[in-house]
Amino acid sequence: MRIISILLALFFGLSSHAEDGSALWLRYVTGTKAEISCRKQSPTLNIAVSELQKYWKGGLPVDLEVNATKELRALGNEGYTIRTSADGKQITIASSGEQGVLYGVYHLLRLQAAEQLSESNSDSTPNSKLKVLNISEKPDYRIRILNHWDNLDGTIERGYAGHSLWKWEELPAVVSPRYEAYARANASIGINATVLNNVNASPKILSDEYLQKVKVLADIFRPYGLKVYLSINFSSPAALGGLPTSDPLNKEVIAWWKKKTKEIYSLIPDFGGFLVKANSEGQPGPCDYGRTHAEGANMLADVLKTYRGIVMWRAFVYSPTDSDRAKQAYLEFEPLDGKFRDNVIVQIKNGPIDFQPREPFSPLFGAMKKTPVMPEFQITQEYLGFSNHLAFLAPMWKECLDSDTYVQGAGSTIARVTDGSLFAHPLTAIAGVTNIGDDINWCGHPFAQANWYAFGRLAWKHSLSSEEIGEEWLKQTFLPIAGQPSHNSVNETSQKERQQLHSQLSLLNSQLLQESREAVVDYMMPLGLHHIFAWGHHYGPEPWCDIPGARPDWMPSYYHRADDGGIGFDRSSKGSNATAQYHSPLCEQLDDVNTCPEKLLLWFHHVPWNHQMKSGRTLWAELCYAYDRGVQEIRNFQKLWAPMEKYIDPERFRDVQHRLKIQARDAVWWKDACLLYFQQFSKQPIPYELERPVHELKDMMEYKLNITNFECPPYGIIK
Amino acid sequence: MRIISILLALFFGLSSHAEDGSALWLRYVTGTKAEISCRKQSPTLNIAVSELQKYWKGGLPVDLEVNATKELRALGNEGYTIRTSADGKQITIASSGEQGVLYGVYHLLRLQAAEQLSESNSDSTPNSKLKVLNISEKPDYRIRILNHWDNLDGTIERGYAGHSLWKWEELPAVVSPRYEAYARANASIGINATVLNNVNASPKILSDEYLQKVKVLADIFRPYGLKVYLSINFSSPAALGGLPTSDPLNKEVIAWWKKKTKEIYSLIPDFGGFLVKANSEGQPGPCDYGRTHAEGANMLADVLKTYRGIVMWRAFVYSPTDSDRAKQAYLEFEPLDGKFRDNVIVQIKNGPIDFQPREPFSPLFGAMKKTPVMPEFQITQEYLGFSNHLAFLAPMWKECLDSDTYVQGAGSTIARVTDGSLFAHPLTAIAGVTNIGDDINWCGHPFAQANWYAFGRLAWKHSLSSEEIGEEWLKQTFLPIAGQPSHNSVNETSQKERQQLHSQLSLLNSQLLQESREAVVDYMMPLGLHHIFAWGHHYGPEPWCDIPGARPDWMPSYYHRADDGGIGFDRSSKGSNATAQYHSPLCEQLDDVNTCPEKLLLWFHHVPWNHQMKSGRTLWAELCYAYDRGVQEIRNFQKLWAPMEKYIDPERFRDVQHRLKIQARDAVWWKDACLLYFQQFSKQPIPYELERPVHELKDMMEYKLNITNFECPPYGIIK
């Protein structure tokens, strides 16, 4: 009987229809036209009405209102309220701005798709009554922006979901329907801005030809409240304009930027502004002319000011000469605090190095008080297994946002440092380097959609828990799309299956999504290890990597410093003293090997192999246990995913199943590579109770994965 | 402290000296010259004396006696007694033959090396007194013979330990010291015969040139009691002698064989005889001329009779036309029972197909009553992972020898059918297809030596348990070679380490050696599955293998017969009726799906996927559990082996460690390949509590291991 029911589920169950992932979390199906009213009309409001008419299945009519009540004004033109009327016969979505109404509409549809609208607590009671709604929302950040690292040739730097969504060669003539789908998806989670091109920017993006193309995209995005920004190359005046210099204090240079900016705004009146990577990793910048970052940024800010445009100036700088790369952004930018125009915001990566699986937060977040700063998160998994590995990043971003900088005493979290509540900068923003490409499912890994989703949700409301976001996303993504609360044709069998599915999704949230980033840390770089990746592409381990003549700070040994005495980078006061860049009492906590959190131990300390950890194990044994735990976790993820074959379409089921296989193999490779390599220094056995390596260090050291940094190896490290 | 002691063990412990495995289980070191007496001198007795003088450390003098007492005559010229004198001041090794004395000497040295000579039960008390010896031994089989499948070009068919030990191109001029070492190793475990060349025999082996080479080897082997035999090509009269035919009834052919045989005996007076693979897999034979196997064998037997030579005639025959390959040897040979000369012995593989990880015994063992029959075991691991996988084969051979044929009622085990005790044939023999090559450690895998060892020990005494043999071998192979009972320089620390080592060896025996063959069955072909190997080389799984135009009985699907209805070969009375070839009550037991042992279920039955097994699981689930258990077992072997790094030389430690890694990876590949392939038919999920596959069926089906059947893939299935 059990088998028969499994078979039935396999062949006739909830999973019978095919899905390709292109709908993202917006897997809505049209039913009978819902009763939606709105007194005004506009492109944005028309979208809002249309979305509800097509997809609202809650039974009650919905009224959309743009209204400047005091309450609504306080929520801003993006905030909204959603309320059930006193007689329970209507729902009203209201905002002081059209954009707020649209966001409210998507919120209501999200609640519906996530089955969070019914009165009963049981998610799986589709016939239960709609609960009374009393929702009031406003965004925590003014600018919630994606950074595309898309090149004009269609490649994406660190992009693992195909080629660029922007078909520059076809634009402006040919317009892909995916441009609007992209805008809609962003609007549905509150993302209101996007930088179309790579921070390693081609000057060509500012050419007349390309601006015509950009304009087309901006026009499509506008009704969805999505503003366009561009990365600029600081040498554009010379490279594109033919000037002899790009010195930001040169009058001709300034004039060139003025003219170019005017041209941009004539095409795109609501253009957002520029994102600049200057004097970093070979990019040009003001320092080439003896000017400071502030002087460079301010010149552009002055030009943009007229149009209410802004400059996002990246603090990701480091030179090969300094002794500790982790200190350099702070050393270069902290002295410039207060020297920037008020329409400049300094964009700071979450950690002081570069998007590692785990970093401490960048001390710049606690250092710039007079200058608006914004976090830059990486949604694309450059250092987290590309689109092969499942890693839900909300926990990582929450870890950063919730970190206490102590800049104004306890409670000075990065969230509060950047959202305008601690320092009352009106300009607030948060950026995510996106994982979007032209793959049919947008992000490569079906679960990578969850990171796009989570970025949007956290950018809107950073107090959301990772668990809430995970639950929302899982339900929207995997519940049967016919299963809305008012759906009546559910028979008893599928009712039971729905309950099982809800239980399974709950397990997937708590044991897979929420654990996934920590699992990656475990099998890649536990205990504060960082940047021991393979050269160039950053897929797979190369703690041994040694490229003759290469920058020392691009070598894994620069970061892990393993030797017979121990492992880790001494950034304490006895070492590079990077700990001093943090405020007290964090500074002292990190500085002391006995109080430094163990998850960051080897980031801040060079620790003897036999150092006793809180578990009672030695450091070496603890490292072994962590790597082993990582491997076992991924195997457990496979087990958690397997029963989903009963509930969802085979296409997405197999896609995830396939990638989890890769991840499981890669995790073993990571564990074996790192433990066998570091064992040469620890000279101690891997604790005998742990699963043994299956690869030889020698083989792994000889192995080279032949990919560029635009590719994701289709079979993982080994086929 | 714990770490320090581990480090000490690593660097200064018992493991400090290097070993290359070339000493096999004879890791003796010379000490002070022992007091050994022997009244006679001869090449054989001189070896016996010399071995003891060099290696006996038991303190007591040893006297060697060739003596024709009634007791000793009953033990035959290979049997012996070992006794401590009444006053406890001398040991006497006595035999009616010189060979028996030599075997007794090796037995005494074996007891010494395995630390089984001391009075105390504790193996790790090196200073305890010698126990009183009262040993009486004689071999169960008259001929205990190795079959080398060595080709004259130096390759070895199904050999995975390098090239042939026989350097034909150098012989007779150059004589490798390994020839004598080979003879000594065989003598030390009671092997008294060897067939030098492949059963797929080149006629050239009988050329004058090659016989000169063979003579050199025979002369070296003789003092060790090792007789030389040759495989012959049945077409030799035509191919080598230039005759128009090789018809065994042709007078010229008979004359040619007479002349050739005379030549052989003139060079090698104690030449053993011929091994013949005729009319099998393309080899020539009497059937080519319309003669029976008996007519072919008898012709050669008549020729050899003069010289007391014998013919070993292989029953390994099958043609592509019959419906069930498993029945064919029986069908062809059973009618010939009683038709063979008394110096012909029919050599039968343990199972009816071909050396699979598990087969039922060949029904021919219970069918030939008037004809001597001998078991042919395969020591080389053609179907058990080559020299990459650890599989101790004593349990497999014991399983065969202990099988009850019921030919004379209960208790008619194959051991008794073949050792002369059930049918009083004076000619008894047992053959092992050897795993020896010119690798420095002889057998490739350090643990493959255990199979050579076990074959010799079982051929001598089939009542030895696999556990006894395993313990003997492990101790001789891995105990520190200085650690003999009378050795006095053992300090307290190493005394403790010795106890730990003994415990570890005990674990290795019970949990690794004894479990290893069953583990291989589990991850390769559990529940009676067979022959689903990769085409040609037989390394790795190809249950899907389909070579257009190839013999159907060389296709895996011929054997597994998986379809939507179930899996397995119906050899019951409803199918091919192969069960009828067995005697009652075994026949009925095998014939009924409910009484057939589950470990042979799919050999004899086509069983529905949902058939309920004794565990309560369905067949499909049971299959999944078996494959999974196989994988987990190998991981456990790795864990059991790991602590050995503290006790033994790094060379052998790492060699085994390396091969266990390969085996662990291969086991996962086997499991994934078979389960994902068969799942296409079962259409059921792998039970969700089991570890999930990490490979894709599609990838595995596309993968081809590019090796011949002379090679062992150095990295296993995948690098």
PDB file of C-alpha atoms in Angstrom, chain B residues 419-506:
ATOM      1  CA  ASP B 419      39.510 -34.134  -1.300  1.00  0.00           C
ATOM      2  CA  GLY B 420      39.075 -37.840  -1.917  1.00  0.00           C
ATOM      3  CA  SER B 421      37.134 -38.564   1.234  1.00  0.00           C
ATOM      4  CA  LEU B 422      33.716 -38.962  -0.384  1.00  0.00           C
ATOM      5  CA  PHE B 423      34.841 -40.708  -3.586  1.00  0.00           C
ATOM      6  CA  ALA B 424      38.135 -42.426  -2.994  1.00  0.00           C
ATOM      7  CA  HIS B 425      39.943 -40.984  -6.012  1.00  0.00           C
ATOM      8  CA  PRO B 426      43.661 -41.012  -5.316  1.00  0.00           C
ATOM      9  CA  LEU B 427      44.068 -37.975  -7.549  1.00  0.00           C
ATOM     10  CA  THR B 428      42.970 -34.832  -5.691  1.00  0.00           C
ATOM     11  CA  ALA B 429      43.795 -31.247  -6.474  1.00  0.00           C
ATOM     12  CA  ILE B 430      42.814 -27.662  -5.982  1.00  0.00           C
ATOM     13  CA  ALA B 431      43.802 -24.774  -8.229  1.00  0.00           C
ATOM     14  CA  GLY B 432      44.040 -21.036  -7.712  1.00  0.00           C
ATOM     15  CA  VAL B 433      44.359 -18.560 -10.576  1.00  0.00           C
ATOM     16  CA  THR B 434      47.105 -16.484  -9.124  1.00  0.00           C
ATOM     17  CA  ASN B 435      47.373 -12.745  -8.533  1.00  0.00           C
ATOM     18  CA  ILE B 436      51.159 -12.663  -8.733  1.00  0.00           C
ATOM     19  CA  GLY B 437      53.084 -10.283 -10.973  1.00  0.00           C
ATOM     20  CA  ASP B 438      56.446  -8.582 -10.998  1.00  0.00           C
ATOM     21  CA  ASP B 439      55.351  -5.733  -8.730  1.00  0.00           C
ATOM     22  CA  ILE B 440      57.788  -5.363  -5.867  1.00  0.00           C
ATOM     23  CA  ASN B 441      55.067  -6.499  -3.461  1.00  0.00           C
ATOM     24  CA  TRP B 442      54.059  -9.377  -5.769  1.00  0.00           C
ATOM     25  CA  CYS B 443      50.276  -8.871  -5.722  1.00  0.00           C
ATOM     26  CA  GLY B 444      49.612  -5.148  -6.209  1.00  0.00           C
ATOM     27  CA  HIS B 445      47.395  -4.535  -3.205  1.00  0.00           C
ATOM     28  CA  PRO B 446      49.292  -5.283   0.004  1.00  0.00           C
ATOM     29  CA  PHE B 447      46.215  -7.145   1.185  1.00  0.00           C
ATOM     30  CA  ALA B 448      46.066  -9.204  -2.003  1.00  0.00           C
ATOM     31  CA  GLN B 449      48.978 -11.153  -0.550  1.00  0.00           C
ATOM     32  CA  ALA B 450      46.465 -12.448   1.965  1.00  0.00           C
ATOM     33  CA  ASN B 451      44.621 -14.214  -0.841  1.00  0.00           C
ATOM     34  CA  TRP B 452      47.708 -15.996  -2.108  1.00  0.00           C
ATOM     35  CA  TYR B 453      48.365 -16.930   1.503  1.00  0.00           C
ATOM     36  CA  ALA B 454      44.796 -18.038   2.170  1.00  0.00           C
ATOM     37  CA  PHE B 455      44.663 -20.167  -0.953  1.00  0.00           C
ATOM     38  CA  GLY B 456      47.767 -22.041   0.143  1.00  0.00           C
ATOM     39  CA  ARG B 457      46.528 -22.522   3.673  1.00  0.00           C
ATOM     40  CA  LEU B 458      43.076 -23.725   2.596  1.00  0.00           C
ATOM     41  CA  ALA B 459      44.541 -26.022  -0.052  1.00  0.00           C
ATOM     42  CA  TRP B 460      46.549 -27.577   2.754  1.00  0.00           C
ATOM     43  CA  LYS B 461      43.737 -27.718   5.278  1.00  0.00           C
ATOM     44  CA  HIS B 462      40.272 -26.741   4.165  1.00  0.00           C
ATOM     45  CA  SER B 463      38.922 -26.963   7.687  1.00  0.00           C
ATOM     46  CA  LEU B 464      40.912 -23.901   8.728  1.00  0.00           C
ATOM     47  CA  SER B 465      38.552 -21.061   9.425  1.00  0.00           C
ATOM     48  CA  SER B 466      38.811 -17.833   7.522  1.00  0.00           C
ATOM     49  CA  GLU B 467      39.315 -16.089  10.864  1.00  0.00           C
ATOM     50  CA  GLU B 468      42.308 -18.281  11.736  1.00  0.00           C
ATOM     51  CA  ILE B 469      43.908 -17.652   8.373  1.00  0.00           C
ATOM     52  CA  GLY B 470      43.221 -13.933   8.613  1.00  0.00           C
ATOM     53  CA  GLU B 471      44.764 -13.718  12.053  1.00  0.00           C
ATOM     54  CA  GLU B 472      47.871 -15.637  10.961  1.00  0.00           C
ATOM     55  CA  TRP B 473      48.365 -13.471   7.942  1.00  0.00           C
ATOM     56  CA  LEU B 474      47.761 -10.148   9.666  1.00  0.00           C
ATOM     57  CA  LYS B 475      50.193 -10.925  12.453  1.00  0.00           C
ATOM     58  CA  GLN B 476      52.909 -12.187  10.152  1.00  0.00           C
ATOM     59  CA  THR B 477      52.399  -9.207   7.886  1.00  0.00           C
ATOM     60  CA  PHE B 478      52.043  -6.321  10.297  1.00  0.00           C
ATOM     61  CA  LEU B 479      53.579  -7.180  13.676  1.00  0.00           C
ATOM     62  CA  PRO B 480      56.916  -5.477  14.184  1.00  0.00           C
ATOM     63  CA  ILE B 481      59.500  -7.861  12.869  1.00  0.00           C
ATOM     64  CA  ALA B 482      61.766  -7.489  15.885  1.00  0.00           C
ATOM     65  CA  GLY B 483      58.988  -8.594  18.165  1.00  0.00           C
ATOM     66  CA  GLN B 484      59.594 -12.297  18.584  1.00  0.00           C
ATOM     67  CA  PRO B 485      58.720 -13.998  21.882  1.00  0.00           C
ATOM     68  CA  SER B 486      62.291 -14.091  23.103  1.00  0.00           C
ATOM     69  CA  HIS B 487      63.060 -10.550  22.131  1.00  0.00           C
ATOM     70  CA  ASN B 488      64.066  -8.703  25.272  1.00  0.00           C
ATOM     71  CA  SER B 489      64.554  -5.076  24.434  1.00  0.00           C
ATOM     72  CA  VAL B 490      60.917  -4.079  24.531  1.00  0.00           C
ATOM     73  CA  ASN B 491      60.383  -1.177  26.886  1.00  0.00           C
ATOM     74  CA  GLU B 492      57.201  -0.376  28.699  1.00  0.00           C
ATOM     75  CA  THR B 493      55.842   2.135  26.184  1.00  0.00           C
ATOM     76  CA  SER B 494      56.210  -0.097  23.202  1.00  0.00           C
ATOM     77  CA  GLN B 495      54.772  -2.944  25.269  1.00  0.00           C
ATOM     78  CA  LYS B 496      51.576  -0.926  25.566  1.00  0.00           C
ATOM     79  CA  GLU B 497      51.705  -0.067  21.895  1.00  0.00           C
ATOM     80  CA  ARG B 498      52.070  -3.748  21.093  1.00  0.00           C
ATOM     81  CA  GLN B 499      48.903  -4.478  23.003  1.00  0.00           C
ATOM     82  CA  GLN B 500      47.113  -1.717  21.097  1.00  0.00           C
ATOM     83  CA  LEU B 501      48.453  -3.077  17.848  1.00  0.00           C
ATOM     84  CA  HIS B 502      47.197  -6.548  18.707  1.00  0.00           C
ATOM     85  CA  SER B 503      43.762  -5.125  19.437  1.00  0.00           C
ATOM     86  CA  GLN B 504      43.827  -3.208  16.187  1.00  0.00           C
ATOM     87  CA  LEU B 505      44.840  -6.310  14.223  1.00  0.00           C
ATOM     88  CA  SER B 506      42.024  -8.190  15.879  1.00  0.00           C
TER      89      SER B 506
END
